[in-house]
Amino acid sequence: MSAGAVANESDSAGFRMQVVAESIRLFAEHGYEATTVDAVAAAAGVSRRTLFRQFRSKEDFIFADHEQLMALVAEQLAAAEAAGDDPWWSVCLAAEEVFAHFAAHRDLATGRYRVVSQVPALRDRELVTTYRYQRLFEDSLRRRLPDVPRVRQVAYAAAVTGAHNHLLRQMVRGDAAATADALRAELRRIHASAVMPSGASAPQTNAVTVVAHGADLSPDEIADIVRERLTWHAVP
C-alpha cells in the first residue's frame, strides 16, 4: 500500500471503526495495559506513525468513532438551527442519532462497554466523552434560546443525555426493551416538560386525572396511558 493510500485510509470513517474494533479485541484478549500501540497498528494494518497521526494516545483508539460522531451531531444541530426547527426537539433528534450509531454497531458498543468497565482510565475518559455530547446540546440551546434561563438549558441537556446513556447501557447489557422506540418515548416526555403552552401553569398537586382502560392491561400499560394524559405537548 502506498503512503498516499494509507493517508487516505487513515482519514476515513472506515479506518476509525477498524481501529475501534481491533483495539477492543486486543484489549479484551490481552488487557489494556499489556496491549502495545504497535500491536494495534499491526492489527489495523497501518504503521505506528500513521496511527499517531490520527490519535494522541492509546485511550483514543477505543473511542475513535466518537470524534466523527460528535462532528456529525454538531452539523445536525447547526442544520436544525438554519432551518428554524424546534430547538428543544432538535437536541432530542441529535441524541437519537448517537443512539442509532451504537445500535448499528452493537457488537462494538458491547465490547467497548466490557473493556471500559474494567479499566479506570477508560471509565474516566468515557465520562469526559459523555459530557462533551451534553455540552454540544447545551451550546445549541444557549445559542437558539438566549432568553431561557441557563439552568433550564443545562437541566434539559442533562435529562436528554441521561436518558440516552441509560438506555444505551441497557442495550449493551442485552436488554431487549432498550430500543430506539423506547428512547423516543422518553425523549417525548422530556420535550413535553420543556414546551408547556405559553401561559400554562404547572398541574396542581391536588388535580385529578381520570383514565379509562381495559381490564386486560398490565400496570405498566396503564401507567403509559396516564403519562400520555399528563403530556402537555405532543411531538409529531
XYZ file of C-alpha atoms in Angstrom:
236
model
C 0.000 0.000 0.000
C 1.385 3.419 -0.931
C 1.871 6.245 1.548
C -0.914 8.178 -0.156
C -3.297 5.253 0.169
C -2.502 4.891 3.850
C -3.115 8.605 4.420
C -6.479 8.455 2.663
C -7.461 5.355 4.599
C -6.457 6.908 7.907
C -8.764 9.860 7.237
C -11.810 7.681 6.615
C -14.633 6.696 8.934
C -13.931 3.091 7.986
C -10.376 3.363 9.280
C -11.572 4.741 12.608
C -14.096 1.946 13.024
C -11.359 -0.560 12.212
C -9.152 0.912 14.937
C -12.052 0.733 17.402
C -12.774 -2.895 16.534
C -9.166 -4.054 16.685
C -8.316 -2.178 19.867
C -11.408 -3.560 21.607
C -10.493 -7.078 20.512
C -6.891 -6.763 21.659
C -7.727 -5.055 24.944
C -10.283 -7.781 25.695
C -7.887 -10.603 24.838
C -4.658 -9.287 26.374
C -5.665 -6.477 28.700
C -5.424 -2.729 28.195
C -2.019 -2.239 29.803
C -0.469 -5.283 28.113
C -1.576 -4.286 24.607
C 1.007 -2.158 22.815
C 0.448 0.585 20.275
C 2.441 -1.491 17.778
C 0.015 -4.379 18.245
C -2.988 -2.159 17.496
C -1.232 -0.668 14.462
C -0.387 -4.114 13.114
C -3.961 -5.339 13.638
C -5.320 -2.235 11.861
C -2.876 -2.729 9.008
C -1.028 0.567 9.392
C 2.232 1.822 10.832
C 2.658 3.211 14.329
C 3.403 6.602 12.763
C 0.169 6.553 10.776
C -1.782 5.661 13.899
C -0.358 8.581 15.844
C -1.170 10.998 13.027
C -4.812 10.379 13.917
C -4.724 9.644 17.645
C -2.844 11.221 20.524
C -2.822 8.253 22.898
C -3.815 4.627 23.354
C -7.003 5.774 25.093
C -8.083 7.416 21.852
C -8.150 4.108 19.984
C -11.180 2.626 21.696
C -13.132 5.893 21.356
C -12.015 6.568 17.791
C -15.540 6.817 16.384
C -16.697 9.444 18.879
C -14.850 12.389 17.324
C -16.509 11.892 13.960
C -19.866 11.226 15.599
C -19.617 14.473 17.578
C -18.858 16.339 14.368
C -21.976 14.843 12.771
C -24.073 15.822 15.790
C -22.740 19.385 15.622
C -23.582 19.539 11.915
C -27.074 18.209 12.557
C -27.726 20.796 15.258
C -26.401 23.578 13.011
C -28.665 22.440 10.168
C -31.668 22.407 12.504
C -30.792 25.937 13.602
C -30.545 27.131 9.996
C -33.912 25.534 9.207
C -35.563 27.083 12.253
C -36.573 23.713 13.697
C -37.754 23.352 17.286
C -34.565 23.874 19.376
C -35.684 21.500 22.138
C -36.647 18.667 19.817
C -33.520 19.174 17.690
C -31.469 18.151 20.715
C -33.610 15.017 21.075
C -33.084 14.131 17.431
C -29.326 14.539 17.871
C -29.429 12.110 20.808
C -31.349 9.653 18.645
C -28.629 9.935 16.009
C -25.990 8.939 18.560
C -28.087 6.004 19.775
C -28.653 4.854 16.181
C -24.894 4.766 15.588
C -24.281 2.484 18.544
C -27.313 0.321 17.757
C -25.949 -0.178 14.243
C -22.596 -1.244 15.750
C -23.997 -3.123 18.721
C -21.169 -5.681 18.918
C -18.556 -2.930 19.113
C -20.612 -0.992 21.673
C -20.964 -4.130 23.796
C -17.261 -4.959 23.550
C -16.287 -1.402 24.429
C -18.583 -1.439 27.456
C -16.927 -4.623 28.761
C -13.408 -3.286 28.277
C -14.114 0.186 29.648
C -15.798 -1.217 32.758
C -12.520 -2.929 33.700
C -10.119 -0.001 33.177
C -10.403 3.110 35.417
C -8.588 5.342 32.923
C -11.054 4.387 30.201
C -14.025 4.911 32.517
C -12.774 8.428 33.210
C -12.357 9.052 29.500
C -15.889 7.821 28.849
C -17.266 10.287 31.402
C -15.452 13.136 29.671
C -16.789 11.996 26.304
C -20.337 11.863 27.647
C -20.022 15.407 28.971
C -18.806 16.625 25.585
C -22.041 15.415 23.972
C -24.025 17.150 26.695
C -22.094 20.367 26.080
C -23.000 20.218 22.388
C -26.664 20.086 23.406
C -26.261 22.898 25.943
C -24.419 25.128 23.478
C -27.129 24.646 20.850
C -29.867 25.606 23.311
C -27.896 28.610 24.563
C -27.427 29.948 21.024
C -31.022 29.419 20.000
C -32.841 30.219 23.235
C -30.895 33.114 24.785
C -33.901 34.221 26.864
C -34.377 30.824 28.507
C -32.688 30.577 31.928
C -29.359 28.802 31.703
C -30.377 26.339 34.404
C -33.262 25.088 32.243
C -30.950 24.579 29.281
C -28.466 22.632 31.381
C -31.179 20.559 33.046
C -32.758 19.705 29.701
C -29.464 18.703 28.078
C -28.610 16.596 31.124
C -32.017 14.865 31.025
C -31.671 14.027 27.322
C -28.110 12.787 27.808
C -29.065 10.765 30.876
C -31.989 9.043 29.155
C -29.797 8.201 26.174
C -26.957 6.840 28.292
C -29.240 4.733 30.476
C -30.879 3.038 27.504
C -27.521 2.600 25.772
C -26.132 0.830 28.844
C -29.228 -1.358 28.990
C -28.885 -2.183 25.306
C -25.267 -3.325 25.597
C -26.232 -5.400 28.647
C -28.711 -7.278 26.477
C -31.997 -5.636 27.486
C -34.339 -6.192 24.512
C -36.575 -3.352 25.687
C -33.791 -0.763 25.295
C -34.639 0.289 21.756
C -34.769 3.413 19.641
C -38.535 3.461 20.173
C -38.064 3.378 23.942
C -35.631 6.280 23.692
C -38.032 8.324 21.563
C -40.863 7.732 24.034
C -38.715 9.018 26.884
C -37.476 11.974 24.840
C -41.077 12.933 24.090
C -41.733 13.171 27.810
C -38.605 15.252 28.400
C -39.523 17.509 25.488
C -43.068 17.938 26.777
C -41.741 19.216 30.094
C -39.830 21.978 28.304
C -42.513 23.249 25.915
C -45.625 23.772 28.012
C -48.055 26.070 26.165
C -47.407 29.762 26.753
C -49.122 30.967 29.877
C -49.881 27.476 31.136
C -49.211 26.741 34.761
C -47.902 23.502 36.164
C -50.516 20.949 37.239
C -51.773 21.396 40.802
C -50.780 18.688 43.237
C -54.447 18.034 44.019
C -55.515 17.751 40.368
C -57.372 14.597 39.364
C -56.859 12.721 36.122
C -59.411 10.065 35.182
C -58.255 7.303 32.845
C -60.457 4.593 31.351
C -58.709 1.391 30.350
C -59.386 -2.204 29.502
C -59.319 -4.776 32.265
C -56.689 -6.796 30.414
C -53.999 -4.095 30.539
C -50.883 -4.517 32.663
C -49.880 -1.922 35.294
C -47.094 -0.679 33.005
C -49.525 -0.208 30.130
C -51.928 1.693 32.383
C -49.046 3.879 33.585
C -48.187 4.703 29.962
C -51.770 5.835 29.361
C -51.635 8.080 32.414
C -48.372 9.622 31.223
C -49.937 10.365 27.845
C -52.874 12.141 29.547
C -50.446 14.284 31.509
C -48.318 15.204 28.497
C -48.506 18.910 27.737
C -47.380 18.800 24.168
C -47.189 16.026 21.600
C -44.287 15.837 19.164
C -45.088 14.512 15.673
